[in-house]
Coordinates of C-alpha atoms and ligand atoms in Angstrom, one line a residue:
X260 CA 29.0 -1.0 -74.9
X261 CA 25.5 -0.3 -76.4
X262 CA 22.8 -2.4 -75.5
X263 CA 20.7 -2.7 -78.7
X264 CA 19.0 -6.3 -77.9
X265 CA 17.5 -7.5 -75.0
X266 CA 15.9 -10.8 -74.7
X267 CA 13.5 -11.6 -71.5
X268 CA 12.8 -15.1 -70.5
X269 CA 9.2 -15.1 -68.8
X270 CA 6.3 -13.7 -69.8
X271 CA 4.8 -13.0 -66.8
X272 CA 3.5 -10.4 -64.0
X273 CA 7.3 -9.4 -63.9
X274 CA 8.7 -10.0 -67.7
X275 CA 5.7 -8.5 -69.9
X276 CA 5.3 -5.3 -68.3
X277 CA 8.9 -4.8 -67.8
X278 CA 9.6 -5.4 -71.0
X279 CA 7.0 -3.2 -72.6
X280 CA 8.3 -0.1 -70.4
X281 CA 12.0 -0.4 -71.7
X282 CA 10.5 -0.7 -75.2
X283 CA 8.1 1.9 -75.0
X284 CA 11.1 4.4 -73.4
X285 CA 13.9 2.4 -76.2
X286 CA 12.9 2.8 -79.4
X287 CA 16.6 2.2 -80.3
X288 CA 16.7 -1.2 -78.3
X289 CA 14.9 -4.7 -79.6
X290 CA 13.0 -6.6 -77.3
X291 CA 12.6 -10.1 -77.3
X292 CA 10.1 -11.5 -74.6
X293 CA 10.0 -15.8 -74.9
X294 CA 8.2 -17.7 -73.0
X295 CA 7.6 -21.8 -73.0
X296 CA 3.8 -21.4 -72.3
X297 CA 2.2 -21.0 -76.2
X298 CA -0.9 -20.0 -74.9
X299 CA 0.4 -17.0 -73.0
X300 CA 2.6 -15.7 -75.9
X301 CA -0.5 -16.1 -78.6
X302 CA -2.7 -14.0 -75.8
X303 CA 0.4 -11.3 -75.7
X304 CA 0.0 -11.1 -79.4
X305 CA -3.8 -10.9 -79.7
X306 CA -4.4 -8.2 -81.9
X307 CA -6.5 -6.6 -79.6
X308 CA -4.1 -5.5 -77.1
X309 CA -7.2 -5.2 -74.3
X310 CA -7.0 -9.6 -74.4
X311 CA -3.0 -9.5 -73.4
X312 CA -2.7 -12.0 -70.3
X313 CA -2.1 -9.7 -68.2
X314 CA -4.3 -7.0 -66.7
X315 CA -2.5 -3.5 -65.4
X316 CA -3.5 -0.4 -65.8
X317 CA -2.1 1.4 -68.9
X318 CA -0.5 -1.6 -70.0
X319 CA -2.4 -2.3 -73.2
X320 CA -1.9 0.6 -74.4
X321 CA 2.4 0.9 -74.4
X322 CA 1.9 -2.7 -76.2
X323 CA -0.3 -1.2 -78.4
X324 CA 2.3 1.4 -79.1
X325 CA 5.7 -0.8 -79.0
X326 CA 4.4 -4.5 -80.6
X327 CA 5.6 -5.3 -84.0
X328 CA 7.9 -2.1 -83.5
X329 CA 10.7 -2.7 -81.3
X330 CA 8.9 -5.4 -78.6
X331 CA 7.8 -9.1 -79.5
X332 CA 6.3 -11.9 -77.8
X333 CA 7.8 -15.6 -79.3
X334 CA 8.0 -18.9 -77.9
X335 CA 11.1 -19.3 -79.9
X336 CA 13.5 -19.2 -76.9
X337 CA 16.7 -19.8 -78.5
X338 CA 16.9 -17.7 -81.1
X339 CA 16.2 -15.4 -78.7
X340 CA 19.0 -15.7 -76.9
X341 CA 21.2 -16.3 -79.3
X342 CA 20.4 -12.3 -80.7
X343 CA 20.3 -10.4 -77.4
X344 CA 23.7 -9.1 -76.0
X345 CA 21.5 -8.7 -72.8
X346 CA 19.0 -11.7 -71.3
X347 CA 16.7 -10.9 -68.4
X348 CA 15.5 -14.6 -66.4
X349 CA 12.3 -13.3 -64.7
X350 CA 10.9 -17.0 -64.7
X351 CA 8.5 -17.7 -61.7
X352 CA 10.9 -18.9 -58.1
X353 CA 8.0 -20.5 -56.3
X354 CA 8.1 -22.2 -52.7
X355 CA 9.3 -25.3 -53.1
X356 CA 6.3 -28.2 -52.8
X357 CA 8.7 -31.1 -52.1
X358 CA 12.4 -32.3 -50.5
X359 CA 14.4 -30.0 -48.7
X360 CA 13.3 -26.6 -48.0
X361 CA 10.0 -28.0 -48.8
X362 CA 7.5 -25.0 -48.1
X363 CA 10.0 -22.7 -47.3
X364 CA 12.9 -22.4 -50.1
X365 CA 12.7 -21.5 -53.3
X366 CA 12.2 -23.7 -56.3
X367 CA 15.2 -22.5 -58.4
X368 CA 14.5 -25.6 -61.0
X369 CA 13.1 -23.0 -63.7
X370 CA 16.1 -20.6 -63.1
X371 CA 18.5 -23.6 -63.5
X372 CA 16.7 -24.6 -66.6
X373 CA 17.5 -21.2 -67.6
X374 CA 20.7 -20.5 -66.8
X375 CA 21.4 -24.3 -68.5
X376 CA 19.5 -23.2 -72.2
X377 CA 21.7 -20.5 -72.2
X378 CA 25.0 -21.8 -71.6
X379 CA 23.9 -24.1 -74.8
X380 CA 22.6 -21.6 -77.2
X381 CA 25.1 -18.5 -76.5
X382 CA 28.0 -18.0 -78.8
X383 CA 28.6 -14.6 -78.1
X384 CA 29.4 -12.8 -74.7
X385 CA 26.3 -11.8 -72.6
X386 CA 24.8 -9.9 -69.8
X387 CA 22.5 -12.4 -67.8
X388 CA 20.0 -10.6 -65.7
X389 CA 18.1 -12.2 -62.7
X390 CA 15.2 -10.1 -62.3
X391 CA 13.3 -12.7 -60.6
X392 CA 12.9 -12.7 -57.3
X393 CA 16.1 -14.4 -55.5
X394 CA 17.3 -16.2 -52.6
X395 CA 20.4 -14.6 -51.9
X396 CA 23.8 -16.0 -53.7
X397 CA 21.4 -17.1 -56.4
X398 CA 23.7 -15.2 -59.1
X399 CA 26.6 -17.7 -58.2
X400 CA 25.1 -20.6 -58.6
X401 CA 23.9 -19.3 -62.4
X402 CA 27.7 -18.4 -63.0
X403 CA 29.4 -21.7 -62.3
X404 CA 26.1 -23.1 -64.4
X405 CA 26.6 -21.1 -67.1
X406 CA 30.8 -21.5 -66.5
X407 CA 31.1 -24.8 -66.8
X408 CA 28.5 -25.8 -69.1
X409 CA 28.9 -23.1 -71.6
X410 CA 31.0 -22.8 -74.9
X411 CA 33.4 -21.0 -73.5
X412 CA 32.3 -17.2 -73.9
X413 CA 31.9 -14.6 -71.1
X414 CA 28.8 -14.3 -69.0
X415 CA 27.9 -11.4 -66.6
X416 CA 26.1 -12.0 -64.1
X417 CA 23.5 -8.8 -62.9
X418 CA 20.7 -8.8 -60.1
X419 CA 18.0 -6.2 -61.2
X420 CA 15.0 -7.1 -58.4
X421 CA 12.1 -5.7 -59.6
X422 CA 10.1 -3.7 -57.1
X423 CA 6.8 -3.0 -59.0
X424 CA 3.8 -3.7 -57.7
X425 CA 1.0 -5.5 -59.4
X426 CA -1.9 -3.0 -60.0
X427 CA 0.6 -0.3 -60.2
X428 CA 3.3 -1.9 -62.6
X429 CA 3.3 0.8 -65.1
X430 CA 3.7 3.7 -63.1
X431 CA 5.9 2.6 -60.9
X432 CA 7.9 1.0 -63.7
X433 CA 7.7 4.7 -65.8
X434 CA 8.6 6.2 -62.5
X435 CA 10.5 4.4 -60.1
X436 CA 11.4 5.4 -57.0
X437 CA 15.0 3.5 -57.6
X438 CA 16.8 1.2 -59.8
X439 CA 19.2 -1.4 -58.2
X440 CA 21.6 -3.0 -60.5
X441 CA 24.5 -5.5 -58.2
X442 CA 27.3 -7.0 -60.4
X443 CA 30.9 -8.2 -60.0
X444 CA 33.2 -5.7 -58.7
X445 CA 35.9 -6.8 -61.2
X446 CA 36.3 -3.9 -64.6
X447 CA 33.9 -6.6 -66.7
X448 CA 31.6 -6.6 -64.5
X449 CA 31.4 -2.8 -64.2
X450 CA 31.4 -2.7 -68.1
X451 CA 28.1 -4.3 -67.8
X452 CA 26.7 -2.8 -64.8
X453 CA 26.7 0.5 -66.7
X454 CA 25.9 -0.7 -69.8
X455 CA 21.8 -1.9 -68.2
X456 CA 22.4 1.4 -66.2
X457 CA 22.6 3.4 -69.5
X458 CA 19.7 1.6 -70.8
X459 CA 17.4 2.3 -67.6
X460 CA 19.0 6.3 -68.1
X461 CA 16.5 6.3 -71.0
X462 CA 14.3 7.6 -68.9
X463 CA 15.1 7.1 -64.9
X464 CA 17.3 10.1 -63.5
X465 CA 20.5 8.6 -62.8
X466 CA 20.8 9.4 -58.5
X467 CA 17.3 7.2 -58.4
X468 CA 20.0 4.0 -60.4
X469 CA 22.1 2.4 -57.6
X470 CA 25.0 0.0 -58.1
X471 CA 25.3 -2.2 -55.3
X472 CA 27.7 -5.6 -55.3
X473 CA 25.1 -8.6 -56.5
X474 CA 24.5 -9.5 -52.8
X475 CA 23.9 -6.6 -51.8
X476 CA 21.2 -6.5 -54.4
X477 CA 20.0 -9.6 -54.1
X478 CA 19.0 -9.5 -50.3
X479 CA 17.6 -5.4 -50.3
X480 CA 14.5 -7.2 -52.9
X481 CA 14.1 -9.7 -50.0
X482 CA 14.7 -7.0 -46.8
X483 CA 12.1 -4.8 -48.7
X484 CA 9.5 -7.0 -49.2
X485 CA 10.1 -8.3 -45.6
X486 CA 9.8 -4.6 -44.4
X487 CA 6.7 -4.0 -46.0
X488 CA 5.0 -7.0 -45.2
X489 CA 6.4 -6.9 -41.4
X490 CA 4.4 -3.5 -41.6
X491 CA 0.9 -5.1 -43.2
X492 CA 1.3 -8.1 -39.7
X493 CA 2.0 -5.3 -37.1
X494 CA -0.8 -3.0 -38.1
X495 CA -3.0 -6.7 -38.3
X496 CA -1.6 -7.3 -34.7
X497 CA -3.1 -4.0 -33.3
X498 CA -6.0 -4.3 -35.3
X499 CA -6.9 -8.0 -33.0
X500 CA -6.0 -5.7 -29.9
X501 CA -8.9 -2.8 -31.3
X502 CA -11.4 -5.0 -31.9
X503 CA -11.1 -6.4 -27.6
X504 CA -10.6 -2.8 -26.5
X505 CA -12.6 -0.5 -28.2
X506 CA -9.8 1.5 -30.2
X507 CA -10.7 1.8 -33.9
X508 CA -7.7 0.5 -35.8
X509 CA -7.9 3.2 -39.0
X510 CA -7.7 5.7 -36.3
X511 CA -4.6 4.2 -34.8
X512 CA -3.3 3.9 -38.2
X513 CA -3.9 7.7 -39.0
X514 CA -2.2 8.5 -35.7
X515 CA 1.3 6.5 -36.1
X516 CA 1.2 7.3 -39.7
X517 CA 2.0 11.1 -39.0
X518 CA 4.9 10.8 -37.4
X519 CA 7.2 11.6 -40.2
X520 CA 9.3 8.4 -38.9
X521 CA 6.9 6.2 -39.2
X522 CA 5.2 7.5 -42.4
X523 CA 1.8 6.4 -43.9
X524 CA 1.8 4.0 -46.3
X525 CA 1.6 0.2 -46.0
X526 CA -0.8 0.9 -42.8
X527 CA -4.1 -0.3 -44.0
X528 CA -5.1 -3.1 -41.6
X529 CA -6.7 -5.8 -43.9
X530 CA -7.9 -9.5 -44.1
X531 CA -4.2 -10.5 -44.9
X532 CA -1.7 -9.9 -47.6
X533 CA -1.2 -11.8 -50.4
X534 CA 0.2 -11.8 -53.6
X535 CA 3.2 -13.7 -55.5
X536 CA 5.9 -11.8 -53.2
X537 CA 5.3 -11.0 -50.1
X538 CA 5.1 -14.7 -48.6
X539 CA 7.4 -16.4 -50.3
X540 CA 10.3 -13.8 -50.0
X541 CA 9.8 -14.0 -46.3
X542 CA 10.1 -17.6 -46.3
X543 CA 13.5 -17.7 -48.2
X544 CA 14.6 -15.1 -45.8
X545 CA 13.7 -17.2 -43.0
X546 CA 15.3 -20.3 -44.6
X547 CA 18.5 -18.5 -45.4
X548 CA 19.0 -17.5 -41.8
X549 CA 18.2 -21.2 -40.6
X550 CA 20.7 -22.4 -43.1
X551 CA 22.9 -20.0 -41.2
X552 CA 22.3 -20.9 -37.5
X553 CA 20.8 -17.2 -37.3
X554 CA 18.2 -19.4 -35.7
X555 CA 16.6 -15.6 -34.0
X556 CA 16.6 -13.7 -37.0
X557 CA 14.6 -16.9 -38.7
X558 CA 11.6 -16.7 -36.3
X559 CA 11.9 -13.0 -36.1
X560 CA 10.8 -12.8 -39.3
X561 CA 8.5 -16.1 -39.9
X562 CA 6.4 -14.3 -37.0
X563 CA 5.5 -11.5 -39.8
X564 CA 3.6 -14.7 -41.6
X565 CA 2.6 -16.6 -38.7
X566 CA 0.4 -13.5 -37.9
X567 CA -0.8 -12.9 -41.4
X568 CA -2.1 -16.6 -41.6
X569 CA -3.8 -15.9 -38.4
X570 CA -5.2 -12.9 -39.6
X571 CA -6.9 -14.4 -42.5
X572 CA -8.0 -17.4 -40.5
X573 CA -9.7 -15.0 -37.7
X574 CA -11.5 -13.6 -40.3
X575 CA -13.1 -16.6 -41.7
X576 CA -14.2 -17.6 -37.7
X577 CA -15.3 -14.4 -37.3
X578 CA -17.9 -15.3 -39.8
X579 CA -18.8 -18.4 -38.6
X580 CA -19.2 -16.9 -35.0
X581 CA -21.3 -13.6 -36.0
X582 CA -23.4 -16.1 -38.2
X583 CA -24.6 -17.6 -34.9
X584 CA -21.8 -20.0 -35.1
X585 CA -23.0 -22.1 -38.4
X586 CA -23.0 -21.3 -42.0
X587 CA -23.6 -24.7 -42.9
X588 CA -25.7 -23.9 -46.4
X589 CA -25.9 -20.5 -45.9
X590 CA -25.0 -17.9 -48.4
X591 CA -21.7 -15.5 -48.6
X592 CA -21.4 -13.4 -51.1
X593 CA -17.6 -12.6 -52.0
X594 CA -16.4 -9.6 -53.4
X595 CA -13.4 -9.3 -54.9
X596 CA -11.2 -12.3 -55.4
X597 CA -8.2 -11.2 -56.6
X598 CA -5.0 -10.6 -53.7
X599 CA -5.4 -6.4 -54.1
X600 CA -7.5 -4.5 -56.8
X601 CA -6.7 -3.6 -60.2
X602 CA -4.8 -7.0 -61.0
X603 CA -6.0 -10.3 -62.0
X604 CA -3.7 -12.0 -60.1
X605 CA -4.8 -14.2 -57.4
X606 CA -1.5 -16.2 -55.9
X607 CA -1.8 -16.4 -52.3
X608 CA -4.8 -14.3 -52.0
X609 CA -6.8 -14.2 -48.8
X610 CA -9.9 -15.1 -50.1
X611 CA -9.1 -18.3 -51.3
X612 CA -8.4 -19.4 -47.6
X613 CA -11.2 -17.7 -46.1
X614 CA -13.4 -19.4 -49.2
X615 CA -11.9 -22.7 -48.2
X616 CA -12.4 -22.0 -44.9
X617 CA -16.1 -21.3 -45.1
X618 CA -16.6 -24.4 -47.4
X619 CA -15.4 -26.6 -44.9
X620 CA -18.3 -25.3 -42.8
X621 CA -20.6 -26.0 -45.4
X622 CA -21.3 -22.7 -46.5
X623 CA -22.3 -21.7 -49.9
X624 CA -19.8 -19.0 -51.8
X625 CA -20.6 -16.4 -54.4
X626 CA -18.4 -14.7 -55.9
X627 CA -18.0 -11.9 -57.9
X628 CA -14.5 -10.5 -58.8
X629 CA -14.2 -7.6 -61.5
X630 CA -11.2 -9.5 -63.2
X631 CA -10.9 -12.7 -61.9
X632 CA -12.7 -15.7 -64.0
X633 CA -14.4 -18.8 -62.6
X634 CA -12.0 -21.5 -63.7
X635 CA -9.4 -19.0 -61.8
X636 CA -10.8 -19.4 -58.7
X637 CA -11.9 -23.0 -59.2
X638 CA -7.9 -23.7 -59.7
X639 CA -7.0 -21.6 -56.8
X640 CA -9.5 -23.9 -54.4
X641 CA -8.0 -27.2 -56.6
X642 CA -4.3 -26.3 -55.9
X643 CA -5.1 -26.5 -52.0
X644 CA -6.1 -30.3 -52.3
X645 CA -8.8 -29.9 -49.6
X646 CA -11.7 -31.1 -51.4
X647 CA -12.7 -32.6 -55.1
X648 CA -12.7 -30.6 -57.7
X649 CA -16.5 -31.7 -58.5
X650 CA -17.2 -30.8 -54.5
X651 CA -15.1 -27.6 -55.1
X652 CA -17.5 -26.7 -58.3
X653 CA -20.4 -26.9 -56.4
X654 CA -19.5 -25.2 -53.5
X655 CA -18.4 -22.3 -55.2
X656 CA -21.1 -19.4 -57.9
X657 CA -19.5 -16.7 -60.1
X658 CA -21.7 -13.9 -60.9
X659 CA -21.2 -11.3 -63.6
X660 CA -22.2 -8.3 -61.3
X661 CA -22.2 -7.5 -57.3
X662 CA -25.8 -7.2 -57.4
X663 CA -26.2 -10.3 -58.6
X664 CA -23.9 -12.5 -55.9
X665 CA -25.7 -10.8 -53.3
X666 CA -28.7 -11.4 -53.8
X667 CA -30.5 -13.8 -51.5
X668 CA -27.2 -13.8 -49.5
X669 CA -26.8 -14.5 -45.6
X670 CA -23.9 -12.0 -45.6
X671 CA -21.5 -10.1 -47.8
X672 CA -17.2 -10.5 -47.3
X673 CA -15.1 -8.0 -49.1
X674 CA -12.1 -9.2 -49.9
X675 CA -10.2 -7.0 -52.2
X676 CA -10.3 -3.5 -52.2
X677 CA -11.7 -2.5 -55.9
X678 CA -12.6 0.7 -56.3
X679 CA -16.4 0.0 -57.5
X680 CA -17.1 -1.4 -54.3
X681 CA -17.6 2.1 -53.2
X682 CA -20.0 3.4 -55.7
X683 CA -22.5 0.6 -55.8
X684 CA -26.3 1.3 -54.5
X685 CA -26.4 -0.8 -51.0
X686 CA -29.6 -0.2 -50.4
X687 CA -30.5 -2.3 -53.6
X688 CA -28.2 -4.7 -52.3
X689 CA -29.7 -5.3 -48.6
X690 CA -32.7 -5.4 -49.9
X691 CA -32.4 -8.2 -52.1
X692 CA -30.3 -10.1 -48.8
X693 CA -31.9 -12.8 -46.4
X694 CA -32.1 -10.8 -43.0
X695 CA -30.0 -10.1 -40.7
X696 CA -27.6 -8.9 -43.2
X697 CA -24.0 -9.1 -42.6
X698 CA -21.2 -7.3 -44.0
X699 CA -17.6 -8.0 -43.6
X700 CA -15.5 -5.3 -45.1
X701 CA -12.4 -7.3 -44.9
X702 CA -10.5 -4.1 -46.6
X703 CA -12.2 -1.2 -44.9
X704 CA -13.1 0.4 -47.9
X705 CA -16.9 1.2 -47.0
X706 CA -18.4 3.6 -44.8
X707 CA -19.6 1.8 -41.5
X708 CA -22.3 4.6 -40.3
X709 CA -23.5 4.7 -43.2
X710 CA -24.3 0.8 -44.1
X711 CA -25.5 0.2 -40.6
X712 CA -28.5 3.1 -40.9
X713 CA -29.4 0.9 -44.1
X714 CA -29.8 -1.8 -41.6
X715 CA -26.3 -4.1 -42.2
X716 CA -24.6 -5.2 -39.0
X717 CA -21.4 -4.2 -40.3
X718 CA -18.2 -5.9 -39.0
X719 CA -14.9 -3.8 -40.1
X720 CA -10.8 -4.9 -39.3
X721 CA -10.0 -3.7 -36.2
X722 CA -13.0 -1.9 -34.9
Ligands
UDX959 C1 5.0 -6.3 -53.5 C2 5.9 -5.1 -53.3 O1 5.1 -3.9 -52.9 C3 6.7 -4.8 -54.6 O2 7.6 -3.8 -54.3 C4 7.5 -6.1 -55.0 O3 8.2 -5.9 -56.2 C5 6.5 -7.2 -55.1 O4 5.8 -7.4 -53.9 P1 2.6 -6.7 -54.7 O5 2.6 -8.0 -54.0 O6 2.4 -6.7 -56.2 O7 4.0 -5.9 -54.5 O8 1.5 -5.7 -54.0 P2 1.5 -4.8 -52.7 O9 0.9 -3.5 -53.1 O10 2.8 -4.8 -52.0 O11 0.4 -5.6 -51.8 C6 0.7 -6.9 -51.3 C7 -0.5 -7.3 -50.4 O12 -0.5 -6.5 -49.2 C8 -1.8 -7.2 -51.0 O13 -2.6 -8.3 -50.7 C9 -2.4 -5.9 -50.4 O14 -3.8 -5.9 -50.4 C10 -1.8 -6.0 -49.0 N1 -1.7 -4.7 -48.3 C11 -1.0 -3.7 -48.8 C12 -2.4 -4.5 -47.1 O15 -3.1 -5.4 -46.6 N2 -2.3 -3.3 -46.4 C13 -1.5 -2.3 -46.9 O16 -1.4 -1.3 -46.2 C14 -0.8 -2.5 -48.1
ADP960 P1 6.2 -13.6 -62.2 O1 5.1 -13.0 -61.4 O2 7.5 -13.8 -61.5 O3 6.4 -12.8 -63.5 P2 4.8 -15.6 -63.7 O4 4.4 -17.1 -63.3 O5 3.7 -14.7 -64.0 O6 5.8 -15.1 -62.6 O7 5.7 -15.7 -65.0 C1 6.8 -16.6 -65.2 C2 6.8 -17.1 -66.6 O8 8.0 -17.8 -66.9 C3 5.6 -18.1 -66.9 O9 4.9 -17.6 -68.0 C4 6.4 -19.4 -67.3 O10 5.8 -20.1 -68.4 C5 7.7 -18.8 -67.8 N1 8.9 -19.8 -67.8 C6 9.3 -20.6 -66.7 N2 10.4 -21.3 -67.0 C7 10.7 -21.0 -68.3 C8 11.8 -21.3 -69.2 N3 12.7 -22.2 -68.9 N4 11.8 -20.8 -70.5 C9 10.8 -19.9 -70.8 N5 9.8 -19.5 -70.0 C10 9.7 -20.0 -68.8

């Protein structure tokens, strides 16, 4: 079976650059990318490919390359779906804010909507696709939806987790280090595993494409992200223990990470992770052991966010403290607002809950994020119900330029890592800052000996 249309449902972090990869590398293939939101889908058609919706490195450019040719961006959902012999769900899981499960589970009611819009539209076979983030046995609840409700044609279900990360997408999409496809184990459901295998072979060597059974599949998205985030908490954990004893936590990290076992990556002690993933996979893993009895395995793992919420919190008191224990109308300057650099993305990033941290001390935030805009970041503080939105508004300045938050600040907090950070004259900078000047390099990205002969008292992670 030849795969020659593929609708996606979401255009989001996941969907949009997805979907541009495979039609950048299948010319041969049409993709269809819907989404409900009208606003997103006109800013994914802007003809100047530099306003799409979502910022990524490289991105505007494949869209500039496949849009209009073999990739489209439309709201119209079922005739979407109606076309495409294959249809990918990456709608947004969140944690669910309400009932059962409430902060812990996932909310599948967008998946559910899905799955229900297509067992109405379709009049043909199809391949369904969750590339969504899952709890685990997702894929059979979307079968008996799509079974029962449907006009009687054949649905394959197919877990594809995505494993990009934001920032990153596009090479780790173009270059993946593997593909992970989990279907039925009956001859049909082979047929389609290899028929999205074949379509990935465009351009992915076929040892990096494994076939797994869908549960299989489903929980390795879930064990990775636990695994990566467990290692983000442990190297948090020591980085507590450095700052009591006197070990500096980047050396530590250096140390462990040489041991070929142990390896280097995902070792960067930091303010706290965030992002869309990390946090809310955990969670469903916890929840899916509790629903088990596995009543071990559950905190085993809800430890890994325990420690990162405690992590983010110690940095916003560790302000407070340095500051002579009040920053009741003083100034902090933020920089970076986003959950890691080279994204706009914001979900679950640690500034938002050191900002709302430091606002309930009365402090005064500036911020300036590369990417991020003000109405962002006003939302972000909303969403957390703390406060008005008025008292929100006024606790919280956006600046155009680094130089320009800082100035007249009590101290400086670095919450995401962009690259600029690096370059920028400090000097300048302390010299426009109320004295003592603080600088919290929540990321570790600047050079302590060299800050502190300006004259900052400089307060890395873990040292
Ligand atoms: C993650 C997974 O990496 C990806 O495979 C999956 O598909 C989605 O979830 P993402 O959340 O986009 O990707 O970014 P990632 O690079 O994993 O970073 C997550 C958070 O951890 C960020 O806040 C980042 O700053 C933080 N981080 C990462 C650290 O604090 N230290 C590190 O060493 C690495
Ligand atoms: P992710 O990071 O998982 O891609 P996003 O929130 O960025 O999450 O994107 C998910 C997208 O899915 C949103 O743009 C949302 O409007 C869209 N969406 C949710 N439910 C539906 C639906 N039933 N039909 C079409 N689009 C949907």
């Amino acid at each position: 079976m030849e795969i020659t249309k593929i609708c996606c449902i979401g255009a989001g972090y996941v969907g949009g650059p997805t979907m541009a990869v495979i039609a950048q590398k299948c010319p041969h293939i049409k993709v269809t990318v819907v989404d409900l939101n009208e606003q997103r889908i006109k800013d994914w058609n802007d003809p100047n490919t530099d306003n799409i919706p979502i910022y990524e490195p490289g991105l505007s450019e494949i869209v500039a390359e496949a849009r209009g040719r073999n990739l489209f961006f439309s709201t119209e959902v079922d005739k979407a779906i109606d076309e495409a012999q294959v249809i990918f769900i990456s709608v947004n899981t969140p944690t669910k804010t309400y009932g059962k499960g409430k902060g812990m589970a996932a909310d599948l009611k967008y998946i559910e909507l899905c799955a229900r819009q297509i067992a109405k539209v379709a009049k043909q076979n199809k391949i369904v696709v969750e590339k969504s983030t899952l709890p685990v046995r997702t894929a059979e609840a979307i079968k008996s939806i799509l079974d029962n409700t449907g006009n009687g044609v054949q649905f394959q279900i197919l877990s594809n987790p995505e494993f990009l990360a934001e920032g990153t997408a596009v090479k780790d999409l173009l270059n993946p280090d593997r593909i992970l496809i989990g279907g039925d184990t009956t001859s049909e459901g082979e047929t389609a595993i290899n028929a999205l295998v074949d379509v990935y072979a465009n351009w992915v060597d076929k040892d990096k494409i494994l076939t797994t059974n869908v549960w299989s599949s489903e929980l390795s998205k879930l064990t990775a992200n636990a695994f990566l985030a467990q290692r983000i908490s442990s190297i948090n954990a020591m980085s507590e223990l450095c700052e009591k004893t006197g070990a500096d936590v980047n050396e530590v990290a250096k140390a462990i990470g040489m041991d070929s076992r142990i390896g280097p990556k995902f070792l960067k002690a930091s303010v706290g992770f965030g992002g869309s993933c990390f946090q809310k996979d955990i969670l469903n893993l916890v929840y899916i052991a509790k629903s088990y009895g596995l009543n071990e395995v559950a905190d085993y793992w809800e430890q890994v966010i325990i420690m990162n919420d405690h992590q983010k919190r110690r940095f916003s008191n560790k302000i407070v403290q340095t500051l002579y224990n009040t920053v009741a109308g003083k100034k902090i300057a933020f920089l970076g607002w986003a959950f890691k650099k080279d994204t706009n993305d914001t979900r679950e990033s640690a500034a938002i809950y050191v900002a709302d941290d430091l606002i309930n001390e009365q402090a005064q935030i500036s911020v300036y994020d590369p990417k991020v805009s003000r109405a962002k970041m006003l939302s972000d503080l909303d969403y957390l119900e703390t406060r008005t939105s008025g008292e929100n508004n006024s606790s919280l300045a956006t600046f155009d330029s680094a130089y320009d938050a800082c100035k007249g600040a009590h101290a400086i907090a670095i919450l995401t890592e962009w690259d600029e950070f690096t370059t920028y004259d400090w000097q300048k900078i302390y010299d426009s800052m109320h004295k003592p000047a603080f600088l919290f390099d929540g990321r570790n990205i600047l050079d302590a000996k060299e800050l502190e002969s300006i004259g900052f008292i400089y307060k890395g992670i873990g040292s």
